[in-house]
Amino acid sequence: MKQKNIYANDWLQIHPYTTLQPSDIYFVELANRLFHACTTTGLPEALRKKLALYASAYLEDQISGLQLWQSFTGEHQRLYGTMLPFYTIDASYYPDEINEEDLRFLIWNTWQKAGITSSYLNPEDTRITNLAQSFYSILDKAYEEAPENPVLKNYFASFDSETDADRKLTWLFGHTYLTEPSMYPYINHVAPNDRFIMPTGPLALFLHEWISILSDNTDWKAIKGLFTEEPVLPPHIAAANEKIYRDFTEGTDGTSIVYLNGYGELRRFLVDTLHWQDDDNHTLPQMKTHRNFILMTNPAKGILLAKDICEYIADKNNPMYDHSLAQANAFRLLTEESLCPPDLLTYCIRNGLLPDASLPEGKNTDLVQKNLDFIARHALLYYYRGD
């Protein structure tokens, strides 16, 4: 008999209750079988446990009607026209059942977010494929015999009280098998109200977006802070932003983005085009050490500034674009926090300005190009979805 490595308490840590349900013993045993099937060389035991627990919870979700996985794949379909990133979906894929492609993504998501690799994990890594096959052979049999967990059936359809709602939202935010990987580094530092402004999970969805997908119950709108209106800027700030946009576009023949080589060009643009005062109090002298700049304007937000990334953006109006430097660095824009402002990154993705982005080892350019927006969402979370 093989050693038991996963216990009931491990299982309860990714569930919204503290008392074992009748079905839990089965899934704990299943998680142990998956753990022993995870023989991939070099994986820490803690990660092997997470992979086994999450795969077991994925099966539980699919047969119990939690709808967490269905919400993820459905929203990915809405955003990108396919149910999963990276992996081809064909006629053998059944959305309401277990699938090897699902397991490949689940393994990749958990492994990538674990922070044990020095570079970005290739979603087509053969170790992921082999482990997914091993897990699938176990889960395929379990699918026919595993008990449902009635507690999870339509779990987010309603709530009994504000306390119950808070418990459900807390679990959804950072303790389910699908959202825990993205929140693990931050969960102990997030204040209760911050849950509503931090996106979570593989698609970096805000809690109100998750709830809107998981439930059509309008009672959720009564939970304070969950659904909030966009803040309205004070009139004087809104007017100032509109003036910046007007001056910017009038001085650039309607262009909303400019590339500036060195601080000298930046200062001249601020003074000559935006009509800022020509002194060190108004012309960002702290930027003198940076080699180049991008300015982008929006009538609602005014102006944003990015520095030292011009070489990576293949815009015909960008004289500093450098193909070789872009090949080596464009992928960083998708994965490094604060390197590229969210609005600029979105602009670059939508306008095809990052054709050189590939995995760090220079492989799988096509895979990256087909999944640019997802990669940014998944890696950057708030630094892509935030303002």
Coordinates of C-alpha atoms in Angstrom, one line a residue:
M1 CA 0.0 0.0 0.0
K2 CA 1.4 3.4 -1.0
Q3 CA 2.1 6.1 1.5
K4 CA -0.6 8.6 2.1
N5 CA 0.7 12.1 1.3
I6 CA -2.5 14.1 1.0
Y7 CA -4.9 14.4 4.0
A8 CA -8.4 15.6 4.6
N9 CA -7.1 19.0 5.9
D10 CA -5.2 19.5 2.6
W11 CA -8.5 19.0 0.8
L12 CA -10.5 21.2 3.1
Q13 CA -8.1 24.1 2.4
I14 CA -9.4 24.4 -1.1
H15 CA -13.1 24.1 -0.1
P16 CA -15.6 26.6 1.4
Y17 CA -16.3 24.6 4.5
T18 CA -14.4 23.0 7.5
T19 CA -16.4 19.8 8.1
L20 CA -15.9 16.9 5.8
Q21 CA -18.7 16.0 3.5
P22 CA -19.5 12.4 2.6
S23 CA -17.9 12.7 -0.8
D24 CA -14.6 14.2 0.4
I25 CA -13.0 10.9 1.5
Y26 CA -13.3 9.7 -2.1
F27 CA -11.6 12.8 -3.5
V28 CA -8.8 12.7 -0.9
E29 CA -8.0 9.2 -1.9
L30 CA -8.2 10.2 -5.6
A31 CA -5.8 13.0 -4.9
N32 CA -3.4 10.6 -3.4
R33 CA -3.5 8.4 -6.5
L34 CA -2.9 11.4 -8.7
F35 CA 0.0 12.4 -6.4
H36 CA 1.7 9.1 -6.9
A37 CA 1.1 9.3 -10.6
C38 CA 3.0 12.6 -10.7
T39 CA 6.5 11.3 -11.2
T40 CA 7.8 14.3 -13.1
T41 CA 11.4 14.8 -12.3
G42 CA 12.3 18.0 -10.4
L43 CA 8.9 19.0 -9.1
P44 CA 8.9 19.9 -5.4
E45 CA 6.5 17.7 -3.3
A46 CA 4.4 20.8 -2.4
L47 CA 3.7 21.4 -6.1
R48 CA 3.0 17.7 -6.7
K49 CA 0.4 17.9 -4.0
K50 CA -1.2 21.0 -5.5
L51 CA -1.4 19.4 -8.9
A52 CA -3.0 16.3 -7.5
L53 CA -5.5 18.3 -5.3
Y54 CA -6.4 20.6 -8.1
A55 CA -7.0 17.8 -10.6
S56 CA -9.2 16.0 -8.1
A57 CA -11.1 19.2 -7.4
Y58 CA -11.5 19.7 -11.2
L59 CA -13.3 16.4 -11.4
E60 CA -15.4 17.2 -8.4
D61 CA -16.4 20.5 -10.1
Q62 CA -17.4 18.8 -13.3
I63 CA -19.6 16.2 -11.8
S64 CA -21.0 18.3 -8.9
G65 CA -22.2 21.3 -10.9
L66 CA -20.0 23.9 -9.2
Q67 CA -19.6 25.5 -12.7
L68 CA -16.2 27.1 -12.0
W69 CA -14.4 25.4 -14.9
Q70 CA -17.4 25.9 -17.2
S71 CA -17.3 29.6 -16.3
F72 CA -13.6 29.9 -17.1
T73 CA -13.9 28.1 -20.5
G74 CA -17.1 29.9 -21.4
E75 CA -15.6 33.3 -20.7
H76 CA -12.4 32.3 -22.6
Q77 CA -14.7 31.3 -25.5
R78 CA -16.4 34.7 -25.4
L79 CA -13.1 36.6 -25.3
Y80 CA -11.1 34.6 -27.8
G81 CA -13.3 32.2 -29.7
T82 CA -12.0 29.0 -28.2
M83 CA -12.5 27.3 -24.9
L84 CA -8.8 27.1 -23.9
P85 CA -5.6 29.0 -24.5
F86 CA -2.7 27.2 -26.2
Y87 CA -4.3 23.8 -26.8
T88 CA -6.3 22.7 -29.8
I89 CA -10.0 21.9 -29.2
D90 CA -11.4 19.3 -31.6
A91 CA -14.5 17.1 -31.9
S92 CA -13.3 14.8 -29.1
Y93 CA -13.6 17.6 -26.5
Y94 CA -16.7 17.5 -24.4
P95 CA -17.2 20.6 -22.3
D96 CA -19.3 19.0 -19.6
E97 CA -16.9 16.1 -19.1
I98 CA -13.2 15.7 -18.3
N99 CA -10.7 16.3 -21.0
E100 CA -7.0 15.9 -21.4
E101 CA -6.7 19.4 -22.8
D102 CA -8.3 20.7 -19.6
L103 CA -5.7 18.9 -17.5
R104 CA -2.8 20.2 -19.6
F105 CA -4.0 23.7 -18.9
L106 CA -4.6 23.0 -15.3
I107 CA -1.1 21.6 -14.9
W108 CA 0.5 24.5 -16.8
N109 CA -1.5 27.1 -14.8
T110 CA -0.5 25.7 -11.5
W111 CA 3.1 25.1 -12.4
Q112 CA 3.6 28.4 -14.1
K113 CA 2.2 30.3 -11.1
A114 CA 4.2 28.3 -8.6
G115 CA 7.3 30.4 -9.3
I116 CA 9.7 27.5 -9.4
T117 CA 11.0 28.1 -12.9
S118 CA 13.4 30.8 -13.9
S119 CA 11.7 31.5 -17.2
Y120 CA 8.2 31.2 -18.7
L121 CA 7.0 27.6 -18.8
N122 CA 6.3 26.4 -22.3
P123 CA 2.6 25.3 -22.4
E124 CA 3.7 22.6 -24.9
D125 CA 6.4 21.2 -22.6
T126 CA 6.4 17.4 -23.0
R127 CA 6.4 17.0 -19.2
I128 CA 3.0 18.7 -19.0
T129 CA 1.7 16.5 -21.8
N130 CA 2.9 13.4 -20.2
L131 CA 1.5 14.3 -16.8
A132 CA -1.8 15.3 -18.2
Q133 CA -2.0 11.9 -19.9
S134 CA -1.2 10.1 -16.6
F135 CA -3.8 12.2 -14.8
Y136 CA -6.4 11.6 -17.5
S137 CA -6.1 7.9 -17.4
I138 CA -7.0 8.0 -13.6
L139 CA -9.7 10.6 -13.9
D140 CA -11.4 8.9 -16.9
K141 CA -12.1 5.9 -14.7
A142 CA -13.0 8.0 -11.7
Y143 CA -15.5 10.0 -13.7
E144 CA -17.7 6.9 -13.8
E145 CA -17.7 6.3 -10.1
A146 CA -16.9 9.5 -8.2
P147 CA -19.7 10.8 -6.0
E148 CA -21.2 14.2 -6.4
N149 CA -20.7 16.8 -3.7
P150 CA -24.2 18.3 -3.2
V151 CA -22.8 21.3 -1.3
L152 CA -21.1 22.6 -4.4
K153 CA -24.2 22.2 -6.7
N154 CA -24.9 25.8 -8.0
Y155 CA -22.9 27.0 -5.0
F156 CA -22.9 30.6 -6.2
A157 CA -26.5 30.8 -7.2
S158 CA -27.5 32.4 -4.0
F159 CA -26.5 33.2 -0.4
D160 CA -28.2 33.1 3.0
S161 CA -26.7 36.2 4.6
E162 CA -24.0 38.8 4.2
T163 CA -21.7 36.5 6.2
D164 CA -22.5 33.6 3.8
A165 CA -21.9 35.9 0.8
D166 CA -18.6 37.0 2.2
R167 CA -17.5 33.4 2.8
K168 CA -18.4 32.5 -0.7
L169 CA -16.6 35.5 -2.2
T170 CA -13.5 34.9 0.0
W171 CA -13.3 31.3 -1.3
L172 CA -13.8 32.3 -4.9
F173 CA -11.2 35.1 -4.7
G174 CA -8.2 33.0 -3.7
H175 CA -8.9 29.5 -2.4
T176 CA -10.5 27.5 -5.2
Y177 CA -8.4 25.1 -7.4
L178 CA -8.7 27.6 -10.2
T179 CA -8.1 30.9 -8.5
E180 CA -5.6 30.0 -5.7
P181 CA -2.6 29.8 -8.0
S182 CA -2.9 33.4 -9.1
M183 CA -3.6 34.7 -5.7
Y184 CA -1.1 32.6 -3.6
P185 CA 1.6 35.3 -3.5
Y186 CA -0.8 38.0 -2.4
I187 CA -3.6 36.4 -0.4
N188 CA -2.1 37.1 3.0
H189 CA -1.8 40.8 2.2
V190 CA -5.1 41.5 0.6
A191 CA -7.6 43.5 2.7
P192 CA -11.3 42.4 2.5
N193 CA -12.4 45.3 0.3
D194 CA -9.3 45.0 -1.9
R195 CA -10.8 41.7 -3.2
F196 CA -13.3 43.7 -5.2
I197 CA -10.6 45.7 -7.1
M198 CA -8.1 42.9 -7.7
P199 CA -8.7 40.5 -10.6
T200 CA -8.2 36.8 -9.9
G201 CA -7.9 33.5 -11.8
P202 CA -6.4 32.6 -15.2
L203 CA -8.4 35.3 -17.0
A204 CA -7.8 38.0 -14.3
L205 CA -11.5 38.5 -13.7
F206 CA -12.8 40.8 -11.0
L207 CA -15.1 39.1 -8.5
H208 CA -18.2 40.9 -9.9
E209 CA -17.3 39.4 -13.3
W210 CA -16.9 35.9 -11.8
I211 CA -20.3 36.2 -10.0
S212 CA -22.0 37.6 -13.1
I213 CA -20.9 34.4 -15.0
L214 CA -21.6 32.0 -12.2
S215 CA -25.0 33.4 -11.1
D216 CA -27.9 35.3 -12.6
N217 CA -29.2 36.1 -9.1
T218 CA -29.5 39.9 -8.8
D219 CA -29.3 39.7 -5.0
W220 CA -25.5 39.8 -5.4
K221 CA -25.8 43.4 -6.4
A222 CA -26.7 44.2 -2.8
I223 CA -23.3 43.1 -1.5
K224 CA -21.5 46.3 -0.7
G225 CA -18.4 46.9 -2.8
L226 CA -18.9 44.0 -5.2
F227 CA -20.5 45.9 -8.0
T228 CA -19.3 49.5 -8.2
E229 CA -19.8 52.2 -10.7
E230 CA -16.9 53.8 -12.5
P231 CA -15.6 56.7 -10.5
V232 CA -16.5 60.1 -12.0
L233 CA -13.5 62.5 -12.3
P234 CA -13.9 66.0 -10.8
P235 CA -14.8 68.4 -13.6
H236 CA -11.5 70.3 -13.4
I237 CA -9.5 67.1 -13.9
A238 CA -11.7 65.9 -16.7
A239 CA -11.3 69.3 -18.4
A240 CA -7.5 69.1 -18.0
N241 CA -7.4 65.6 -19.5
E242 CA -9.5 66.7 -22.5
K243 CA -7.2 69.7 -23.0
I244 CA -4.1 67.4 -23.0
Y245 CA -5.8 65.1 -25.5
R246 CA -6.8 68.1 -27.7
D247 CA -3.3 69.7 -27.7
F248 CA -1.6 66.3 -28.2
T249 CA -3.7 65.3 -31.3
E250 CA -3.6 68.8 -32.8
G251 CA 0.1 68.7 -32.6
T252 CA 0.5 65.2 -34.1
D253 CA -2.0 65.4 -37.0
G254 CA -4.5 63.3 -35.1
T255 CA -2.1 60.6 -33.8
S256 CA -2.7 59.5 -30.2
I257 CA 0.8 57.9 -29.7
V258 CA 4.3 59.3 -30.2
Y259 CA 7.8 57.7 -29.8
L260 CA 10.5 60.0 -28.5
N261 CA 14.3 59.4 -28.5
G262 CA 15.8 60.7 -25.3
Y263 CA 14.9 63.3 -22.8
G264 CA 15.5 66.2 -25.1
E265 CA 12.7 65.1 -27.4
L266 CA 10.4 64.4 -24.5
R267 CA 11.0 67.9 -23.1
R268 CA 10.4 69.6 -26.4
F269 CA 7.1 67.7 -26.9
L270 CA 5.9 68.6 -23.5
V271 CA 6.7 72.3 -24.1
D272 CA 6.0 72.7 -27.8
T273 CA 3.0 70.4 -28.3
L274 CA 1.4 70.2 -24.8
H275 CA 2.3 73.8 -23.9
W276 CA 3.7 72.9 -20.5
Q277 CA 6.0 75.5 -18.9
D278 CA 9.6 75.1 -19.9
D279 CA 11.1 74.6 -16.5
D280 CA 12.2 71.7 -14.3
N281 CA 9.0 71.8 -12.3
H282 CA 6.9 70.9 -15.3
T283 CA 9.1 68.9 -17.7
L284 CA 9.9 65.7 -15.8
P285 CA 13.6 66.2 -15.3
Q286 CA 13.7 62.9 -13.3
M287 CA 13.4 61.1 -16.7
K288 CA 16.8 62.3 -18.0
T289 CA 18.4 59.0 -17.3
H290 CA 16.1 57.0 -19.6
R291 CA 16.9 56.4 -23.2
N292 CA 13.5 56.7 -24.9
F293 CA 9.8 57.3 -24.2
I294 CA 6.3 56.6 -25.5
L295 CA 3.5 59.1 -24.8
M296 CA -0.1 58.0 -25.4
T297 CA -3.2 60.1 -25.0
N298 CA -6.9 59.5 -24.2
P299 CA -9.6 62.1 -23.8
A300 CA -10.8 60.6 -20.6
K301 CA -7.4 59.8 -19.0
G302 CA -5.1 62.5 -20.4
I303 CA -1.7 61.1 -21.0
L304 CA 0.4 58.1 -20.1
L305 CA 4.2 57.7 -20.3
A306 CA 6.3 54.5 -20.9
K307 CA 10.0 54.5 -20.9
D308 CA 12.8 52.4 -22.4
I309 CA 10.6 50.0 -24.4
C310 CA 10.4 51.7 -27.9
E311 CA 12.8 49.1 -29.4
Y312 CA 10.3 46.3 -28.8
I313 CA 7.2 47.9 -30.6
A314 CA 6.9 47.3 -34.3
D315 CA 5.0 50.5 -35.2
K316 CA 5.7 52.0 -38.6
N317 CA 5.8 55.4 -36.8
N318 CA 8.4 54.2 -34.3
P319 CA 11.9 55.0 -35.6
M320 CA 13.5 53.2 -32.7
Y321 CA 12.0 49.7 -33.3
D322 CA 14.8 47.1 -33.4
H323 CA 13.9 43.7 -34.6
S324 CA 16.7 41.8 -32.8
L325 CA 16.0 43.6 -29.5
A326 CA 12.3 43.0 -29.9
Q327 CA 12.9 39.3 -30.5
A328 CA 14.7 39.2 -27.2
N329 CA 12.5 41.5 -25.1
A330 CA 8.9 41.9 -26.6
F331 CA 7.6 39.0 -24.5
R332 CA 8.6 40.8 -21.4
L333 CA 5.9 43.4 -22.1
L334 CA 3.3 40.7 -21.6
T335 CA 4.8 39.3 -18.3
E336 CA 6.7 41.9 -16.3
E337 CA 4.7 44.1 -14.0
S338 CA 4.8 47.8 -14.6
L339 CA 7.1 47.5 -17.7
C340 CA 4.3 48.6 -20.0
P341 CA 1.2 50.6 -19.0
P342 CA -2.1 48.6 -19.4
D343 CA -3.6 50.9 -22.0
L344 CA -0.5 50.9 -24.1
L345 CA -0.1 47.1 -23.9
T346 CA -3.7 46.7 -25.0
Y347 CA -3.1 49.1 -27.9
C348 CA -0.1 47.1 -29.0
I349 CA -1.8 43.8 -28.8
R350 CA -4.9 45.0 -30.7
N351 CA -2.9 46.6 -33.4
G352 CA -0.4 43.8 -34.0
L353 CA 2.6 45.8 -32.8
L354 CA 4.3 42.9 -31.0
P355 CA 5.0 40.4 -33.8
D356 CA 8.4 39.4 -32.3
A357 CA 7.0 38.3 -29.0
S358 CA 7.9 34.7 -28.4
L359 CA 8.8 32.5 -25.4
P360 CA 12.1 33.5 -23.8
E361 CA 14.0 30.7 -25.5
G362 CA 12.8 32.1 -28.9
K363 CA 10.3 29.3 -29.5
N364 CA 6.6 29.0 -30.2
T365 CA 6.2 32.5 -31.8
D366 CA 2.9 31.3 -33.3
L367 CA 1.6 30.0 -30.0
V368 CA 2.4 33.3 -28.3
Q369 CA 0.9 35.4 -31.1
K370 CA -2.4 33.6 -30.9
N371 CA -2.5 34.1 -27.1
L372 CA -1.0 37.5 -26.6
D373 CA -3.9 39.0 -24.6
F374 CA -4.4 35.9 -22.5
I375 CA -0.7 35.7 -21.6
A376 CA -0.9 39.3 -20.5
R377 CA -4.0 38.8 -18.4
H378 CA -2.7 35.6 -16.8
A379 CA 0.8 37.0 -16.0
L380 CA 0.0 40.6 -15.1
L381 CA -3.4 40.4 -13.4
Y382 CA -4.1 43.9 -12.0
Y383 CA -1.1 45.3 -13.9
Y384 CA -3.1 44.6 -17.1
R385 CA -6.7 44.9 -16.0
G386 CA -6.2 47.9 -13.6
D387 CA -6.2 51.5 -14.6

